[in-house]
mmCIF file of N, CA and C in Angstrom:
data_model
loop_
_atom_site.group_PDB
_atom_site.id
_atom_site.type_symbol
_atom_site.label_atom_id
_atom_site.label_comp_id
_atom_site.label_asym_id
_atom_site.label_seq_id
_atom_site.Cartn_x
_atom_site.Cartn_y
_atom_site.Cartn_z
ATOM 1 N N UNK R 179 285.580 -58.687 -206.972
ATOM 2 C CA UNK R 179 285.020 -57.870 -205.901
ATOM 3 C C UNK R 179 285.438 -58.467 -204.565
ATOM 4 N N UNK R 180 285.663 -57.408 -203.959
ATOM 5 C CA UNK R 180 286.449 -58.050 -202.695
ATOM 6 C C UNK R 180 285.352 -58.204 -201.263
ATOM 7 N N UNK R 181 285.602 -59.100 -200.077
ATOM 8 C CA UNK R 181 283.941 -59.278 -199.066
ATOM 9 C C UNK R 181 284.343 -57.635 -198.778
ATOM 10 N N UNK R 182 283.259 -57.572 -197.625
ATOM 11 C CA UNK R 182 283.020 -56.105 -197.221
ATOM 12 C C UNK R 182 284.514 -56.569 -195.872
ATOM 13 N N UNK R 183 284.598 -55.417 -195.378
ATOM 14 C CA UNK R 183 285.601 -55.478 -194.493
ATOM 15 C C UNK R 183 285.184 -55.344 -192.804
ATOM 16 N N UNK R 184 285.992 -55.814 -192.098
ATOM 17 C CA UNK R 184 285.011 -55.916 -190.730
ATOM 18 C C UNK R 184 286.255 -55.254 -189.860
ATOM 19 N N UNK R 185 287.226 -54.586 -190.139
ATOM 20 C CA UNK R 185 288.283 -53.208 -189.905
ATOM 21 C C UNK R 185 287.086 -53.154 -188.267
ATOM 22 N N UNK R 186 288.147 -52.636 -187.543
ATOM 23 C CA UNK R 186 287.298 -52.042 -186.406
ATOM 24 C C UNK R 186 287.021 -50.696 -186.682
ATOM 25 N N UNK R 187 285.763 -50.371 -186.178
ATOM 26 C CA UNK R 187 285.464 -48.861 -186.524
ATOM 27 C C UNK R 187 285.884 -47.783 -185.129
ATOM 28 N N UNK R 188 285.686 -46.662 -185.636
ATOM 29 C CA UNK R 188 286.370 -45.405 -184.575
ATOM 30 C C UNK R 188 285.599 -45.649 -183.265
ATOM 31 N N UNK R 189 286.692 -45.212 -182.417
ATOM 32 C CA UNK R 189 285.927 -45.334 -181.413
ATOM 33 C C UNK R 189 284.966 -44.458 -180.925
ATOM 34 N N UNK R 190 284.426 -43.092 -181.898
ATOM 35 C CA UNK R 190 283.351 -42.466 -181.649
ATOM 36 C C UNK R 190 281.994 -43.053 -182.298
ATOM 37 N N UNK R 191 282.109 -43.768 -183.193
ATOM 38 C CA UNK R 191 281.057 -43.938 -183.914
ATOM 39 C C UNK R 191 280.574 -45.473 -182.977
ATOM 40 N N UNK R 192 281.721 -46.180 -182.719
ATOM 41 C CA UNK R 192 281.687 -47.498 -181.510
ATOM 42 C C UNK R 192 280.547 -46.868 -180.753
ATOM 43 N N UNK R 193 281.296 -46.083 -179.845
ATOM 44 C CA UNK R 193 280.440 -45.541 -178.667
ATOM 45 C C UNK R 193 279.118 -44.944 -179.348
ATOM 46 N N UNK R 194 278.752 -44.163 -180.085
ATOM 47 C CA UNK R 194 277.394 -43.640 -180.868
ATOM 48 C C UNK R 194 276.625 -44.802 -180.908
ATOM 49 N N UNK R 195 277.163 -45.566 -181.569
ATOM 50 C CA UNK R 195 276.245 -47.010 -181.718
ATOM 51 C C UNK R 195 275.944 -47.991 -180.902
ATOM 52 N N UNK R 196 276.648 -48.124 -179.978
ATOM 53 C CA UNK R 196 276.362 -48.999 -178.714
ATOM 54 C C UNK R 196 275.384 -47.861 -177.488
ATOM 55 N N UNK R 197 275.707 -46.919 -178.053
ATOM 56 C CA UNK R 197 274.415 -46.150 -177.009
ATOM 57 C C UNK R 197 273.050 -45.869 -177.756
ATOM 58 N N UNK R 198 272.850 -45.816 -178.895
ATOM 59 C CA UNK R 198 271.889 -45.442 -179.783
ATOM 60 C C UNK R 198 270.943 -46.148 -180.484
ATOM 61 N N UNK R 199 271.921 -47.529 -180.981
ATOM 62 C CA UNK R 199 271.089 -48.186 -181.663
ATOM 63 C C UNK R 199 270.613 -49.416 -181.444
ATOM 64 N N UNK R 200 270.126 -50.009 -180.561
ATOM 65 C CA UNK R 200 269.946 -50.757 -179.865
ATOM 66 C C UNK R 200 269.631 -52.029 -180.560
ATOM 67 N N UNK R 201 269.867 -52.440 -181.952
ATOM 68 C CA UNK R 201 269.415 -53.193 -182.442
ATOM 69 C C UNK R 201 269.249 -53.252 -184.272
ATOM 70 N N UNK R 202 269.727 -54.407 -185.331
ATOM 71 C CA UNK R 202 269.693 -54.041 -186.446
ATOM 72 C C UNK R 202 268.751 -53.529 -187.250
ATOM 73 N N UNK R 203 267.448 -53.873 -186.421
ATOM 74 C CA UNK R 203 266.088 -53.698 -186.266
ATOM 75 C C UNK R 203 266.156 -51.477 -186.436
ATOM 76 N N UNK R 204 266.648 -51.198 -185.642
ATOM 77 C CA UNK R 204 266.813 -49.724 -185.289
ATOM 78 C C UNK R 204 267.730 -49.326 -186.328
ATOM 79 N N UNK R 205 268.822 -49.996 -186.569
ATOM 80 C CA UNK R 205 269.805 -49.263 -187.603
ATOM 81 C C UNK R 205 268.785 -49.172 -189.076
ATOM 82 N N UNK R 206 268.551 -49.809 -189.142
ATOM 83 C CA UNK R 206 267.852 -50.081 -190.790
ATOM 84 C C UNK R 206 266.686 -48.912 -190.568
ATOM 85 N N UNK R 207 265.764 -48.873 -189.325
ATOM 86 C CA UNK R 207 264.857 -47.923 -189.462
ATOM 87 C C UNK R 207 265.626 -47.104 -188.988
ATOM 88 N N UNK R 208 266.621 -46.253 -188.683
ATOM 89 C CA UNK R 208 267.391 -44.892 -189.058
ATOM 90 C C UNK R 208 267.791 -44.721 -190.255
ATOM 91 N N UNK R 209 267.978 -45.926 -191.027
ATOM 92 C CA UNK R 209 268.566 -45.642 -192.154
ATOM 93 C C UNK R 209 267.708 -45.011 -193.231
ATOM 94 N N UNK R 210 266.459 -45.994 -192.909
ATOM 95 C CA UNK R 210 265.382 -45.454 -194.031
ATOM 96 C C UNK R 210 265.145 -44.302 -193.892
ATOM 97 N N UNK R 211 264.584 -43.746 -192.396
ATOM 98 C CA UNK R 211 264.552 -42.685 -192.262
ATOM 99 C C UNK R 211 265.652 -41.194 -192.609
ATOM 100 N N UNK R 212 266.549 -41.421 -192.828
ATOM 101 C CA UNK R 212 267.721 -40.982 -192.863
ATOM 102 C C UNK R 212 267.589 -40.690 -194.611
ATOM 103 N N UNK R 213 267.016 -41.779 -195.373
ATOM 104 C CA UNK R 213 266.861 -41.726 -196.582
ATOM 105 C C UNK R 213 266.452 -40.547 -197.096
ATOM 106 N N UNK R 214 265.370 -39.955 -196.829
ATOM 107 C CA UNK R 214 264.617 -39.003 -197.086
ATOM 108 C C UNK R 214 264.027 -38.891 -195.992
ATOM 109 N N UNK R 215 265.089 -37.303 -195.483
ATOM 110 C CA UNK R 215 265.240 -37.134 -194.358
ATOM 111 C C UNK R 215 263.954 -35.793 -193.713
ATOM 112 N N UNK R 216 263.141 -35.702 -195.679
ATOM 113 C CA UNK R 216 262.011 -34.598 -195.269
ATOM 114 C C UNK R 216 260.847 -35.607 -195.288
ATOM 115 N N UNK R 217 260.579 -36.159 -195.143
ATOM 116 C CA UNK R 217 259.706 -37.058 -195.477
ATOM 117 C C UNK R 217 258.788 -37.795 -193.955
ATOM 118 N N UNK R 218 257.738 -37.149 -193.655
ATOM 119 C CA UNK R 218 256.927 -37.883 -192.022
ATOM 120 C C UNK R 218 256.278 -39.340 -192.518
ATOM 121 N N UNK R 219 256.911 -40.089 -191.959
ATOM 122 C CA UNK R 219 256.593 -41.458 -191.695
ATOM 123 C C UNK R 219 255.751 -41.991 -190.765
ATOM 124 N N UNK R 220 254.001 -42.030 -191.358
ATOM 125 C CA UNK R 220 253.456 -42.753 -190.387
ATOM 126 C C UNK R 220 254.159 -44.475 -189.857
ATOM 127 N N UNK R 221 253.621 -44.799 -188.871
ATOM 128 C CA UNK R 221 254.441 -46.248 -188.391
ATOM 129 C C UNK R 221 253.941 -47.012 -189.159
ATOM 130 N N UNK R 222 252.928 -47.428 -189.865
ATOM 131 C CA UNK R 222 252.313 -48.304 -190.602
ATOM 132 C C UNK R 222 252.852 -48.632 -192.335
ATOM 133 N N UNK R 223 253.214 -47.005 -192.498
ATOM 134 C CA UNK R 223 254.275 -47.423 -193.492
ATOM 135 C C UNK R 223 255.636 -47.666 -193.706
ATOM 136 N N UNK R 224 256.103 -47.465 -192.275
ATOM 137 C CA UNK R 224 257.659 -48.284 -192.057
ATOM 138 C C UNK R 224 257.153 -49.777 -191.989
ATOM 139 N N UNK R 225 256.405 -49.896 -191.030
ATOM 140 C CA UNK R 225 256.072 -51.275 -191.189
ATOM 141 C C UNK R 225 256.595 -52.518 -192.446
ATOM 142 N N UNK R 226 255.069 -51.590 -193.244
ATOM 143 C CA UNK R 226 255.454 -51.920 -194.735
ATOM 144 C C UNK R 226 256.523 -51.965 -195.157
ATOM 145 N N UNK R 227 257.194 -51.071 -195.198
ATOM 146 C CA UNK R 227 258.909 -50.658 -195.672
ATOM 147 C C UNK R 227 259.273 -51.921 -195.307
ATOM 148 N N UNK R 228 259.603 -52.032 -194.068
ATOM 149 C CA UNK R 228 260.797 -52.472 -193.314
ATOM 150 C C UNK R 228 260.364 -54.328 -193.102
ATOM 151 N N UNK R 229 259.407 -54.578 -193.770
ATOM 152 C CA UNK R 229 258.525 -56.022 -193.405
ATOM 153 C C UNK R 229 258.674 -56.246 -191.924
ATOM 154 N N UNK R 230 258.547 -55.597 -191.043
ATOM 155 C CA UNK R 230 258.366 -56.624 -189.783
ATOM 156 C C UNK R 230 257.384 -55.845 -188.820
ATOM 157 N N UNK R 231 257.240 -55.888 -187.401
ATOM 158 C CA UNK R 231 255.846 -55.948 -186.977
ATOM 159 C C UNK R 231 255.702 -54.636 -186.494
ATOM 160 N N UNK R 232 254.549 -53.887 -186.022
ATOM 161 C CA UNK R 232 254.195 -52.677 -185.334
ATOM 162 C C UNK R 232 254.653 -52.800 -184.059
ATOM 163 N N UNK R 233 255.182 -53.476 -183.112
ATOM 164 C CA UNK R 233 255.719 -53.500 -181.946
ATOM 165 C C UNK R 233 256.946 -53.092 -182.102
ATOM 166 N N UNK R 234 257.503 -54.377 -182.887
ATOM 167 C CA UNK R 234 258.808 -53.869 -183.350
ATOM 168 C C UNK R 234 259.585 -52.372 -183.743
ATOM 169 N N UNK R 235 259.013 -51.925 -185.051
ATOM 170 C CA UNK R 235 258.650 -50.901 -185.395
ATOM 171 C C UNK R 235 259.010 -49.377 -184.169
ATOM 172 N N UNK R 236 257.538 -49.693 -183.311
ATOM 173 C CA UNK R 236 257.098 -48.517 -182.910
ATOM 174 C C UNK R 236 259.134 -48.761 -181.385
ATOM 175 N N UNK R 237 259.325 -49.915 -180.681
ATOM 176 C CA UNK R 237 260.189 -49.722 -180.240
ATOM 177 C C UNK R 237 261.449 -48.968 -180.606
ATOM 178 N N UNK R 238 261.585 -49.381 -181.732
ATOM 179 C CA UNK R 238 262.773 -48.909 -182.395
ATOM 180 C C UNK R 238 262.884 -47.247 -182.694
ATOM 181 N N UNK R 239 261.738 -47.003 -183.326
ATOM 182 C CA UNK R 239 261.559 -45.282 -182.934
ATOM 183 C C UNK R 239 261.672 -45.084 -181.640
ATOM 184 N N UNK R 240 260.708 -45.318 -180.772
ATOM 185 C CA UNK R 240 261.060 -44.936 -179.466
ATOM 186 C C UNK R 240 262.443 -44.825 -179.149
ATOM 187 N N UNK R 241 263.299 -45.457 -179.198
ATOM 188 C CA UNK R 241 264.742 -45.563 -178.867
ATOM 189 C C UNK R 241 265.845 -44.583 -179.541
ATOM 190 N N UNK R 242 265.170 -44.703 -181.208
ATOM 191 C CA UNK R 242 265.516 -43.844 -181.590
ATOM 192 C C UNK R 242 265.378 -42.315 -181.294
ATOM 193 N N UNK R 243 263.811 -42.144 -181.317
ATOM 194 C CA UNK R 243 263.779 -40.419 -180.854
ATOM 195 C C UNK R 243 264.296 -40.050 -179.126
ATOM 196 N N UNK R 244 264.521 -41.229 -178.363
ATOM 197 C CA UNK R 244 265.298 -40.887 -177.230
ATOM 198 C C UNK R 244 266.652 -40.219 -177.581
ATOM 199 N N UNK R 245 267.333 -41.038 -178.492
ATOM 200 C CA UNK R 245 268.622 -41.026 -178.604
ATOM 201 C C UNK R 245 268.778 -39.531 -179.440
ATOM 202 N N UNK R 246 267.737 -38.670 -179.563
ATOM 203 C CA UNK R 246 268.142 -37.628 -180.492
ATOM 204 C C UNK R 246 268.008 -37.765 -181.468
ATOM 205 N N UNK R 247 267.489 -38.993 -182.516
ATOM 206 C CA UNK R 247 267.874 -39.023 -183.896
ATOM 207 C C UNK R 247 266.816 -39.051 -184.972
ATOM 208 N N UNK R 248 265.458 -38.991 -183.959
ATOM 209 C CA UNK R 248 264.192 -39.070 -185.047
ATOM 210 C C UNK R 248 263.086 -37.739 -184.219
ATOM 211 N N UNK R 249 262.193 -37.510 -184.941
ATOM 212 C CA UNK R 249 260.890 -37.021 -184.112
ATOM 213 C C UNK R 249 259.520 -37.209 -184.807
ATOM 214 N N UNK R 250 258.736 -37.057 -183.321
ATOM 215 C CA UNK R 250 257.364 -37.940 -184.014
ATOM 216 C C UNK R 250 256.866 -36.462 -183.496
ATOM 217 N N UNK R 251 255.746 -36.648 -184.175
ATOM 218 C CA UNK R 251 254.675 -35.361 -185.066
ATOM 219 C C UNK R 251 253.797 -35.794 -185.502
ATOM 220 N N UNK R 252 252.393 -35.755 -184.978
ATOM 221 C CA UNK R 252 251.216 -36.577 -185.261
ATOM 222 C C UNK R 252 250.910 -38.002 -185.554
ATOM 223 N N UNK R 253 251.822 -38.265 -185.254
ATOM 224 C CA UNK R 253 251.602 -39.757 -185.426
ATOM 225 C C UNK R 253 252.474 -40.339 -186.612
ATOM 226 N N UNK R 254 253.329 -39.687 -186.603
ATOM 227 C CA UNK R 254 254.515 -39.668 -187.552
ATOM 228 C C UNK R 254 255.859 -39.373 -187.118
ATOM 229 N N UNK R 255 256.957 -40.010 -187.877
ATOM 230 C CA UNK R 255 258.177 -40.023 -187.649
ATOM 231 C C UNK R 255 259.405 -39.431 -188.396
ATOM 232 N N UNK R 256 260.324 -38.826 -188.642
ATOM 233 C CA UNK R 256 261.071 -38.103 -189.547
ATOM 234 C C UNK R 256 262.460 -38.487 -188.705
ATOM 235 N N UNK R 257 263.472 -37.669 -189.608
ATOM 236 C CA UNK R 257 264.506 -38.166 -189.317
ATOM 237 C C UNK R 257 264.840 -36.414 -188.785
ATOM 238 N N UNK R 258 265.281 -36.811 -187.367
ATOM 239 C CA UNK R 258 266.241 -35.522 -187.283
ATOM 240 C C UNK R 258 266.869 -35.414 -186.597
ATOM 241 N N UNK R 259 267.996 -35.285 -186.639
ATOM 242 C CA UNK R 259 269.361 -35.039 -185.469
ATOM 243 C C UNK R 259 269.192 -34.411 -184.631
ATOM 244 N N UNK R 260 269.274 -34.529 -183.550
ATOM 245 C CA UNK R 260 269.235 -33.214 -182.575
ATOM 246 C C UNK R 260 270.594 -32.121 -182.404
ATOM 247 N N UNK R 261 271.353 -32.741 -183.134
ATOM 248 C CA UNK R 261 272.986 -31.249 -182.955
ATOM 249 C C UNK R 261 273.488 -31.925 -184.580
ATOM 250 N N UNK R 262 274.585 -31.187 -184.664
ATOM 251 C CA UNK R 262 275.614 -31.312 -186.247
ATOM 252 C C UNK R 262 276.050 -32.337 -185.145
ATOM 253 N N UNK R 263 276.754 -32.642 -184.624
ATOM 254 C CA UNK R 263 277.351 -33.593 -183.984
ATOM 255 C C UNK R 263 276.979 -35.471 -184.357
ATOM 256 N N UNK R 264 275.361 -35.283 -184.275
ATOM 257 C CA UNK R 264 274.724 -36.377 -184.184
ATOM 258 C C UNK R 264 274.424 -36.832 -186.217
ATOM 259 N N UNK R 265 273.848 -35.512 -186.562
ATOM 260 C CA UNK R 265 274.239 -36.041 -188.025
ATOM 261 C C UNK R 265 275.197 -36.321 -188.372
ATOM 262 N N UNK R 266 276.205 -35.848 -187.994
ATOM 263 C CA UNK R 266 277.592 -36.608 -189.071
ATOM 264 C C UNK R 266 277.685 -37.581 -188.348
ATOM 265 N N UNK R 267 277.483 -38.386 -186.957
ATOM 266 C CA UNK R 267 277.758 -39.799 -186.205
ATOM 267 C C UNK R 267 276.877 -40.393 -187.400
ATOM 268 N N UNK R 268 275.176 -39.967 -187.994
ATOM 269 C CA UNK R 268 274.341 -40.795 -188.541
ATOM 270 C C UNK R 268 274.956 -40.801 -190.132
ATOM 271 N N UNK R 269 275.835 -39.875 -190.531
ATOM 272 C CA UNK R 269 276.817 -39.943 -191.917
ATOM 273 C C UNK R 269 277.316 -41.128 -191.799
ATOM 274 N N UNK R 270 278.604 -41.124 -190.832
ATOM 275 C CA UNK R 270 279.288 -41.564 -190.537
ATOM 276 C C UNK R 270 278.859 -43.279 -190.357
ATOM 277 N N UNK R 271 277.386 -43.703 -189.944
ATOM 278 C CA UNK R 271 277.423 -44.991 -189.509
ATOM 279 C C UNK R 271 277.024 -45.601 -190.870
ATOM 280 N N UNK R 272 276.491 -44.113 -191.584
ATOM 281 C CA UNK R 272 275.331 -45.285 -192.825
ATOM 282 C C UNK R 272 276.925 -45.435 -193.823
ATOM 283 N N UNK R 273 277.778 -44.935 -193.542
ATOM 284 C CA UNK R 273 278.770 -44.934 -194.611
ATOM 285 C C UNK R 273 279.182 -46.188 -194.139
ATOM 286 N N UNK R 274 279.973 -46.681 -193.015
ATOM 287 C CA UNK R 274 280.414 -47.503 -192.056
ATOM 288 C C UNK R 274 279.284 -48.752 -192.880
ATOM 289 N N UNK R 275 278.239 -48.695 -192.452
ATOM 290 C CA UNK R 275 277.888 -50.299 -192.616
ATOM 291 C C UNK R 275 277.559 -50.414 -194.079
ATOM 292 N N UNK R 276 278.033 -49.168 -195.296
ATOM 293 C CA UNK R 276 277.701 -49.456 -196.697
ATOM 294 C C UNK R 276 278.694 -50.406 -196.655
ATOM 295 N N UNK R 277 280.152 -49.381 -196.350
ATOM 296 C CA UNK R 277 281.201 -50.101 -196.300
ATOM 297 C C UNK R 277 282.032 -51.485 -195.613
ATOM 298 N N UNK R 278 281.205 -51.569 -194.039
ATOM 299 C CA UNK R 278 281.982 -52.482 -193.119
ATOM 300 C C UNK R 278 280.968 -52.798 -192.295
ATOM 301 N N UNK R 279 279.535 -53.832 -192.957
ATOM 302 C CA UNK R 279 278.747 -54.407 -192.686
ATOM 303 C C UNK R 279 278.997 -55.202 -191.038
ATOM 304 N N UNK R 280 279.707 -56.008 -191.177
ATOM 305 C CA UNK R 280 280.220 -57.136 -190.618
ATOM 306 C C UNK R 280 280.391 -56.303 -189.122
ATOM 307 N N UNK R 281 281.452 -55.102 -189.308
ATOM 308 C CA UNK R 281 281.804 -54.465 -188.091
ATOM 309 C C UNK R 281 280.800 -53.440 -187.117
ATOM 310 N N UNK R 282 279.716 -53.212 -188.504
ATOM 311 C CA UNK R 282 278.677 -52.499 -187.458
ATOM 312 C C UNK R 282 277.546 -53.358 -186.964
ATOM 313 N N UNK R 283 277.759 -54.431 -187.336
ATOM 314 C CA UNK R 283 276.687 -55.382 -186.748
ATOM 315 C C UNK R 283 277.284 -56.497 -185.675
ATOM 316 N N UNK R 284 278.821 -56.719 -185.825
ATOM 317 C CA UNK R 284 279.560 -56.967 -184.414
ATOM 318 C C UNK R 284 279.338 -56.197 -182.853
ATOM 319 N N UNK R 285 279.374 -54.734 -183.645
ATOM 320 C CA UNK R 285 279.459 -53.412 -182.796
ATOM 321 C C UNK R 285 278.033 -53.671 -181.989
ATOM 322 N N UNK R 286 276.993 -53.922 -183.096
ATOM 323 C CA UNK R 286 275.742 -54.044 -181.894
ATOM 324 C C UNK R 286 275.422 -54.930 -181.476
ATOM 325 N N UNK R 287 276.139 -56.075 -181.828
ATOM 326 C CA UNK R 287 275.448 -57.683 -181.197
ATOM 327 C C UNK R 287 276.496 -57.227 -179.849
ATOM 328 N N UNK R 288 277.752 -56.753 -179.880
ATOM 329 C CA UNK R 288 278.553 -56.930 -178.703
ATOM 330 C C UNK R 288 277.845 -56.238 -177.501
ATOM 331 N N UNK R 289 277.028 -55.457 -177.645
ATOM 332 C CA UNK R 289 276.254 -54.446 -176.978
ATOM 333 C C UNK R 289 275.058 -55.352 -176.409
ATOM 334 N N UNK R 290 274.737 -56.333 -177.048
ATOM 335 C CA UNK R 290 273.531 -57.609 -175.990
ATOM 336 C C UNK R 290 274.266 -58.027 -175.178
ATOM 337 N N UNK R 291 273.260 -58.464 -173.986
ATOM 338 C CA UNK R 291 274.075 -59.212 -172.986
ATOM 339 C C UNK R 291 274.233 -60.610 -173.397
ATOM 340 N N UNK R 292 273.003 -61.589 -173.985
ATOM 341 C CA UNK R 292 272.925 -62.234 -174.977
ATOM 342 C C UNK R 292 272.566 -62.285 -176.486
ATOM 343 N N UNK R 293 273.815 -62.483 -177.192
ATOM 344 C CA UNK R 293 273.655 -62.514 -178.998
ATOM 345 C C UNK R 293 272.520 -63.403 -178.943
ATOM 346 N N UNK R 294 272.436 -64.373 -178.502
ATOM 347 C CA UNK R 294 271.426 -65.671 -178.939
ATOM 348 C C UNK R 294 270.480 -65.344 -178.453
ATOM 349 N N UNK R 295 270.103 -64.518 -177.310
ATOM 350 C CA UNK R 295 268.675 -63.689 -177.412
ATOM 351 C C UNK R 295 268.087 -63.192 -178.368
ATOM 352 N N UNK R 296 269.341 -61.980 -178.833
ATOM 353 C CA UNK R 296 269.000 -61.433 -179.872
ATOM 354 C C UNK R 296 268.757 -62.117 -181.193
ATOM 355 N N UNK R 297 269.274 -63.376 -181.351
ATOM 356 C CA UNK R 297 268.778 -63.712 -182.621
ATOM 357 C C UNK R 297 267.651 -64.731 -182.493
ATOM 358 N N UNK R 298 266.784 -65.047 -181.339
ATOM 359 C CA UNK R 298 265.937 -65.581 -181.104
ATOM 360 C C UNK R 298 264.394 -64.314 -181.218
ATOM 361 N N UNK R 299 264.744 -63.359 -180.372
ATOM 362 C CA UNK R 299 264.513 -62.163 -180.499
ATOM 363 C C UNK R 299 263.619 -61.753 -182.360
ATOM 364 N N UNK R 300 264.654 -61.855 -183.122
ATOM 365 C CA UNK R 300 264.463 -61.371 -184.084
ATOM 366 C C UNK R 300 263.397 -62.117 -184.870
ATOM 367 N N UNK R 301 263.135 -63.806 -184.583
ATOM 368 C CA UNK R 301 261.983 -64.548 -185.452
ATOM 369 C C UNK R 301 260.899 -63.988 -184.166
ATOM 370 N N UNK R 302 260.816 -63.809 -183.225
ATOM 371 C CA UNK R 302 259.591 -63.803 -182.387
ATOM 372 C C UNK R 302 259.361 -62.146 -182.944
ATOM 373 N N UNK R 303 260.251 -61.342 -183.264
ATOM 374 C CA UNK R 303 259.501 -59.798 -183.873
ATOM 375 C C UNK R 303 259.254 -59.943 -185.306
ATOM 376 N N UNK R 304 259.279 -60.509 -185.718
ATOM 377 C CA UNK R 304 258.566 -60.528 -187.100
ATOM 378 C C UNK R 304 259.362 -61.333 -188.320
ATOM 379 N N UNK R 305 260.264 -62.033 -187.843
ATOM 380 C CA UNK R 305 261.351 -62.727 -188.998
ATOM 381 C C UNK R 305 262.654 -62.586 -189.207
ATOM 382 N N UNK R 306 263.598 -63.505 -189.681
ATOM 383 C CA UNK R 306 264.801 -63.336 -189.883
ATOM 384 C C UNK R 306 264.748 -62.390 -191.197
ATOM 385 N N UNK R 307 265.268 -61.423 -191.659
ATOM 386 C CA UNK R 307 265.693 -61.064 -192.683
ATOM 387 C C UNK R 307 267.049 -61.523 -193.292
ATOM 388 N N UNK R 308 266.839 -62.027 -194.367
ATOM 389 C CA UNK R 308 268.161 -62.718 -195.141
ATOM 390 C C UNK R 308 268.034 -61.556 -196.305
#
């Protein structure tokens, strides 16, 4: 089995992701969401899902349903594109980091002003995930 590949990705999906996802924190909760894409997600059970904190959490939606890509509904969250445009970018990324881990998580650390924020960042929101 060969590592995953870290290929540079297109430069539309580049740009999608450096405006959208502000964080691996955010990719993973699009992804879930994205999972089962009929499905309203109170925040308490992403939480759960996703092991890390309700701050965390609730930011990452926020950012997300800015960006077009989720909506909240009673106190709940779902996955929804706002154009065909934006679903196939959200095709397109979950395929990208099945396939080329390395390059979509380059793509968003390059997007901090500091990486070492961000990975300081990540034990003060709720833990490293390994």
């Amino acid at each position: 089995m060969s590592a995953p590949s870290s290929d540079p990705l297109s430069p539309d999906l580049s740009a999608f992701i450096e405006s959208a996802v502000r964080s691996v924190w955010a990719l993973e909760t699009l992804l879930l969401l994205r999972a089962e894409p009929d499905r309203a997600w109170p925040v308490d059970r992403l939480v759960a899902e996703l092991r890390a904190n309700a701050t965390l959490v609730s930011d990452c939606l926020g950012g997300l349903e800015r960006a077009g890509l989720t909506l909240s509904e009673d106190g709940t969250f779902r996955y929804a594109p706002a154009s065909p445009t934006l679903r196939a970018l959200c095709d397109e990324l979950e395929a990208a980091y099945r396939e080329r881990p390395v390059a979509v998580v380059n793509t968003i650390a390059r997007r901090r002003p500091d990486p070492l924020k961000g990975f300081a960042d990540s034990f003060r929101f709720g833990g490293w995930k390994s």
